[in-house]
PDB file of C-alpha atoms in Angstrom:
ATOM      1  CA  UNK A   1     -20.625 -34.178 -19.060  1.00  0.00           C
ATOM      2  CA  UNK A   2     -23.779 -32.726 -17.472  1.00  0.00           C
ATOM      3  CA  UNK A   3     -22.989 -29.386 -18.669  1.00  0.00           C
ATOM      4  CA  UNK A   4     -26.744 -28.034 -19.680  1.00  0.00           C
ATOM      5  CA  UNK A   5     -27.283 -26.150 -23.015  1.00  0.00           C
ATOM      6  CA  UNK A   6     -28.660 -23.201 -21.153  1.00  0.00           C
ATOM      7  CA  UNK A   7     -25.807 -22.701 -19.106  1.00  0.00           C
ATOM      8  CA  UNK A   8     -23.317 -23.127 -21.889  1.00  0.00           C
ATOM      9  CA  UNK A   9     -25.204 -20.755 -24.070  1.00  0.00           C
ATOM     10  CA  UNK A  10     -25.302 -18.195 -21.084  1.00  0.00           C
ATOM     11  CA  UNK A  11     -21.678 -18.433 -20.505  1.00  0.00           C
ATOM     12  CA  UNK A  12     -20.725 -18.324 -24.093  1.00  0.00           C
ATOM     13  CA  UNK A  13     -22.933 -15.162 -24.584  1.00  0.00           C
ATOM     14  CA  UNK A  14     -21.300 -13.514 -21.540  1.00  0.00           C
ATOM     15  CA  UNK A  15     -17.930 -14.242 -22.889  1.00  0.00           C
ATOM     16  CA  UNK A  16     -18.715 -12.774 -26.150  1.00  0.00           C
ATOM     17  CA  UNK A  17     -20.005  -9.742 -24.333  1.00  0.00           C
ATOM     18  CA  UNK A  18     -17.102  -9.315 -22.385  1.00  0.00           C
ATOM     19  CA  UNK A  19     -14.653  -9.527 -25.413  1.00  0.00           C
ATOM     20  CA  UNK A  20     -16.569  -7.039 -27.455  1.00  0.00           C
ATOM     21  CA  UNK A  21     -16.753  -4.847 -24.512  1.00  0.00           C
ATOM     22  CA  UNK A  22     -13.111  -4.966 -23.794  1.00  0.00           C
ATOM     23  CA  UNK A  23     -12.345  -4.577 -27.525  1.00  0.00           C
ATOM     24  CA  UNK A  24     -14.499  -1.433 -27.853  1.00  0.00           C
ATOM     25  CA  UNK A  25     -13.129   0.170 -24.789  1.00  0.00           C
ATOM     26  CA  UNK A  26      -9.594  -1.015 -25.415  1.00  0.00           C
ATOM     27  CA  UNK A  27      -9.461   0.106 -28.983  1.00  0.00           C
ATOM     28  CA  UNK A  28      -9.687   3.794 -27.714  1.00  0.00           C
ATOM     29  CA  UNK A  29      -6.784   3.364 -25.483  1.00  0.00           C
ATOM     30  CA  UNK A  30      -4.458   2.037 -28.184  1.00  0.00           C
ATOM     31  CA  UNK A  31      -5.770   4.468 -30.824  1.00  0.00           C
ATOM     32  CA  UNK A  32      -7.520   1.700 -33.013  1.00  0.00           C
ATOM     33  CA  UNK A  33     -10.982   1.843 -34.487  1.00  0.00           C
ATOM     34  CA  UNK A  34     -13.459  -0.164 -32.362  1.00  0.00           C
ATOM     35  CA  UNK A  35     -14.810  -3.282 -33.998  1.00  0.00           C
ATOM     36  CA  UNK A  36     -17.416  -2.623 -36.680  1.00  0.00           C
ATOM     37  CA  UNK A  37     -20.317  -4.909 -36.528  1.00  0.00           C
ATOM     38  CA  UNK A  38     -22.269  -2.895 -39.065  1.00  0.00           C
ATOM     39  CA  UNK A  39     -20.280  -4.508 -41.951  1.00  0.00           C
ATOM     40  CA  UNK A  40     -21.146  -7.887 -40.664  1.00  0.00           C
ATOM     41  CA  UNK A  41     -24.402  -8.511 -42.096  1.00  0.00           C
ATOM     42  CA  UNK A  42     -26.219 -11.639 -43.460  1.00  0.00           C
ATOM     43  CA  UNK A  43     -27.231 -11.212 -46.911  1.00  0.00           C
ATOM     44  CA  UNK A  44     -30.988 -11.174 -47.501  1.00  0.00           C
ATOM     45  CA  UNK A  45     -32.327 -13.967 -49.718  1.00  0.00           C
ATOM     46  CA  UNK A  46     -35.465 -16.221 -49.723  1.00  0.00           C
ATOM     47  CA  UNK A  47     -35.505 -16.034 -45.767  1.00  0.00           C
ATOM     48  CA  UNK A  48     -35.659 -12.295 -45.767  1.00  0.00           C
ATOM     49  CA  UNK A  49     -37.811 -11.911 -42.707  1.00  0.00           C
ATOM     50  CA  UNK A  50     -35.712 -14.198 -40.753  1.00  0.00           C
ATOM     51  CA  UNK A  51     -32.429 -12.779 -41.771  1.00  0.00           C
ATOM     52  CA  UNK A  52     -33.604  -9.320 -41.150  1.00  0.00           C
ATOM     53  CA  UNK A  53     -34.559 -10.217 -37.430  1.00  0.00           C
ATOM     54  CA  UNK A  54     -31.054 -11.827 -37.093  1.00  0.00           C
ATOM     55  CA  UNK A  55     -29.563  -8.854 -38.286  1.00  0.00           C
ATOM     56  CA  UNK A  56     -31.302  -6.480 -35.972  1.00  0.00           C
ATOM     57  CA  UNK A  57     -30.580  -8.952 -33.070  1.00  0.00           C
ATOM     58  CA  UNK A  58     -26.667  -8.636 -34.013  1.00  0.00           C
ATOM     59  CA  UNK A  59     -26.916  -5.049 -34.134  1.00  0.00           C
ATOM     60  CA  UNK A  60     -28.561  -4.720 -30.792  1.00  0.00           C
ATOM     61  CA  UNK A  61     -26.261  -7.355 -29.139  1.00  0.00           C
ATOM     62  CA  UNK A  62     -23.259  -5.364 -30.455  1.00  0.00           C
ATOM     63  CA  UNK A  63     -24.686  -2.073 -29.051  1.00  0.00           C
ATOM     64  CA  UNK A  64     -25.367  -3.740 -25.660  1.00  0.00           C
ATOM     65  CA  UNK A  65     -21.786  -5.695 -25.850  1.00  0.00           C
ATOM     66  CA  UNK A  66     -19.935  -2.602 -26.787  1.00  0.00           C
ATOM     67  CA  UNK A  67     -20.817  -0.765 -23.427  1.00  0.00           C
ATOM     68  CA  UNK A  68     -22.398   2.351 -25.012  1.00  0.00           C
ATOM     69  CA  UNK A  69     -25.029   2.106 -22.273  1.00  0.00           C
ATOM     70  CA  UNK A  70     -23.449   0.625 -19.272  1.00  0.00           C
ATOM     71  CA  UNK A  71     -26.559  -0.024 -17.226  1.00  0.00           C
ATOM     72  CA  UNK A  72     -28.015  -2.201 -20.134  1.00  0.00           C
ATOM     73  CA  UNK A  73     -24.661  -4.040 -20.434  1.00  0.00           C
ATOM     74  CA  UNK A  74     -24.530  -4.799 -16.589  1.00  0.00           C
ATOM     75  CA  UNK A  75     -28.203  -5.673 -16.529  1.00  0.00           C
ATOM     76  CA  UNK A  76     -27.703  -8.058 -19.569  1.00  0.00           C
ATOM     77  CA  UNK A  77     -24.630  -9.849 -17.746  1.00  0.00           C
ATOM     78  CA  UNK A  78     -26.478 -10.150 -14.498  1.00  0.00           C
ATOM     79  CA  UNK A  79     -29.550 -11.595 -16.345  1.00  0.00           C
ATOM     80  CA  UNK A  80     -27.261 -14.121 -18.154  1.00  0.00           C
ATOM     81  CA  UNK A  81     -25.309 -14.912 -15.066  1.00  0.00           C
ATOM     82  CA  UNK A  82     -28.798 -15.574 -13.137  1.00  0.00           C
ATOM     83  CA  UNK A  83     -30.218 -17.469 -15.988  1.00  0.00           C
ATOM     84  CA  UNK A  84     -27.015 -19.685 -16.252  1.00  0.00           C
ATOM     85  CA  UNK A  85     -27.228 -20.312 -12.375  1.00  0.00           C
ATOM     86  CA  UNK A  86     -31.056 -21.661 -13.035  1.00  0.00           C
ATOM     87  CA  UNK A  87     -29.620 -23.708 -15.987  1.00  0.00           C
ATOM     88  CA  UNK A  88     -27.187 -25.498 -13.807  1.00  0.00           C
ATOM     89  CA  UNK A  89     -30.094 -26.768 -11.557  1.00  0.00           C
ATOM     90  CA  UNK A  90     -32.502 -27.710 -14.043  1.00  0.00           C
ATOM     91  CA  UNK A  91     -32.179 -29.791 -17.444  1.00  0.00           C
ATOM     92  CA  UNK A  92     -32.977 -28.107 -20.535  1.00  0.00           C
ATOM     93  CA  UNK A  93     -36.091 -30.042 -21.127  1.00  0.00           C
ATOM     94  CA  UNK A  94     -37.427 -29.018 -17.474  1.00  0.00           C
ATOM     95  CA  UNK A  95     -36.595 -25.390 -18.295  1.00  0.00           C
ATOM     96  CA  UNK A  96     -38.582 -25.847 -21.724  1.00  0.00           C
ATOM     97  CA  UNK A  97     -41.627 -27.275 -19.759  1.00  0.00           C
ATOM     98  CA  UNK A  98     -41.555 -24.678 -16.999  1.00  0.00           C
ATOM     99  CA  UNK A  99     -41.375 -22.039 -19.858  1.00  0.00           C
ATOM    100  CA  UNK A 100     -44.429 -23.536 -21.685  1.00  0.00           C
ATOM    101  CA  UNK A 101     -46.136 -23.762 -18.375  1.00  0.00           C
ATOM    102  CA  UNK A 102     -45.771 -20.060 -17.575  1.00  0.00           C
ATOM    103  CA  UNK A 103     -46.719 -19.127 -21.154  1.00  0.00           C
ATOM    104  CA  UNK A 104     -49.895 -20.952 -20.598  1.00  0.00           C
ATOM    105  CA  UNK A 105     -50.959 -19.801 -17.241  1.00  0.00           C
ATOM    106  CA  UNK A 106     -49.483 -16.529 -16.384  1.00  0.00           C
ATOM    107  CA  UNK A 107     -51.555 -14.435 -18.898  1.00  0.00           C
ATOM    108  CA  UNK A 108     -54.691 -15.937 -17.486  1.00  0.00           C
ATOM    109  CA  UNK A 109     -53.607 -15.333 -13.835  1.00  0.00           C
ATOM    110  CA  UNK A 110     -52.788 -11.743 -14.743  1.00  0.00           C
ATOM    111  CA  UNK A 111     -56.077 -11.106 -16.543  1.00  0.00           C
ATOM    112  CA  UNK A 112     -57.734 -12.444 -13.628  1.00  0.00           C
ATOM    113  CA  UNK A 113     -55.770 -10.540 -10.899  1.00  0.00           C
ATOM    114  CA  UNK A 114     -54.733  -7.434 -13.020  1.00  0.00           C
ATOM    115  CA  UNK A 115     -55.418  -4.782 -10.342  1.00  0.00           C
ATOM    116  CA  UNK A 116     -53.416  -6.477  -7.605  1.00  0.00           C
ATOM    117  CA  UNK A 117     -50.589  -7.231  -9.949  1.00  0.00           C
ATOM    118  CA  UNK A 118     -50.281  -3.823 -11.434  1.00  0.00           C
ATOM    119  CA  UNK A 119     -50.543  -2.200  -7.751  1.00  0.00           C
ATOM    120  CA  UNK A 120     -47.741  -4.627  -6.626  1.00  0.00           C
ATOM    121  CA  UNK A 121     -45.542  -3.911  -9.555  1.00  0.00           C
ATOM    122  CA  UNK A 122     -45.698  -0.250  -9.146  1.00  0.00           C
ATOM    123  CA  UNK A 123     -44.865  -0.518  -5.388  1.00  0.00           C
ATOM    124  CA  UNK A 124     -42.026  -2.814  -6.444  1.00  0.00           C
ATOM    125  CA  UNK A 125     -40.900  -0.277  -9.220  1.00  0.00           C
ATOM    126  CA  UNK A 126     -40.968   2.629  -6.642  1.00  0.00           C
ATOM    127  CA  UNK A 127     -38.787   0.496  -4.091  1.00  0.00           C
ATOM    128  CA  UNK A 128     -36.433  -0.222  -6.982  1.00  0.00           C
ATOM    129  CA  UNK A 129     -36.031   3.594  -7.916  1.00  0.00           C
ATOM    130  CA  UNK A 130     -35.509   4.245  -4.122  1.00  0.00           C
ATOM    131  CA  UNK A 131     -32.736   1.639  -3.983  1.00  0.00           C
ATOM    132  CA  UNK A 132     -31.202   2.744  -7.086  1.00  0.00           C
ATOM    133  CA  UNK A 133     -31.188   6.411  -5.946  1.00  0.00           C
ATOM    134  CA  UNK A 134     -29.671   5.204  -2.614  1.00  0.00           C
ATOM    135  CA  UNK A 135     -26.924   3.266  -4.568  1.00  0.00           C
ATOM    136  CA  UNK A 136     -26.391   6.200  -6.906  1.00  0.00           C
ATOM    137  CA  UNK A 137     -25.683   8.569  -3.847  1.00  0.00           C
ATOM    138  CA  UNK A 138     -23.602   6.334  -1.855  1.00  0.00           C
ATOM    139  CA  UNK A 139     -21.595   4.425  -4.626  1.00  0.00           C
ATOM    140  CA  UNK A 140     -21.815   5.920  -8.185  1.00  0.00           C
ATOM    141  CA  UNK A 141     -21.445   9.617  -7.386  1.00  0.00           C
ATOM    142  CA  UNK A 142     -18.297   8.984  -5.212  1.00  0.00           C
ATOM    143  CA  UNK A 143     -16.483   7.629  -8.395  1.00  0.00           C
ATOM    144  CA  UNK A 144     -13.978  10.290  -9.453  1.00  0.00           C
ATOM    145  CA  UNK A 145     -14.594  11.294 -13.135  1.00  0.00           C
ATOM    146  CA  UNK A 146     -12.227  13.078 -15.304  1.00  0.00           C
ATOM    147  CA  UNK A 147     -12.348  15.171 -18.185  1.00  0.00           C
ATOM    148  CA  UNK A 148     -14.487  13.662 -21.020  1.00  0.00           C
ATOM    149  CA  UNK A 149     -12.349  12.873 -24.134  1.00  0.00           C
ATOM    150  CA  UNK A 150     -14.186  12.841 -27.796  1.00  0.00           C
ATOM    151  CA  UNK A 151     -14.399   9.517 -28.969  1.00  0.00           C
ATOM    152  CA  UNK A 152     -13.400   8.539 -32.611  1.00  0.00           C
ATOM    153  CA  UNK A 153     -16.478   7.487 -34.314  1.00  0.00           C
ATOM    154  CA  UNK A 154     -16.236   4.903 -37.324  1.00  0.00           C
TER     155      UNK A 154
END
């Protein structure tokens, strides 16, 4: 079918995030309780460490997908969309090879050129902050906001 695993994983994750987001925000509109993922935990047994990590991942995934922090939600969707596009152009084996290659070479390159990389990263961070402030002033501040209603907490 030529549908890569990475692309499939990203599309399924985006779909689940959008469903949880719609469910969490739509539950308030129809006076229902939002989904409670805290009740969905994997019981701890002999694989206690792994299951604890999976539980933390599921709780973090729920927090991002429920839209409590819209910036993080949209960043996650954008990252998954970009990663899905990359997954369309490369096979999973090639992506795995590129990932291992980067894990082997990037730390050594960073250690060698740490001053230059830190300088360029700070310049890029300042540019992104300026771009966000401009976007906030021109777009986000023009969105009308009504009175804030109290949410029902579960």
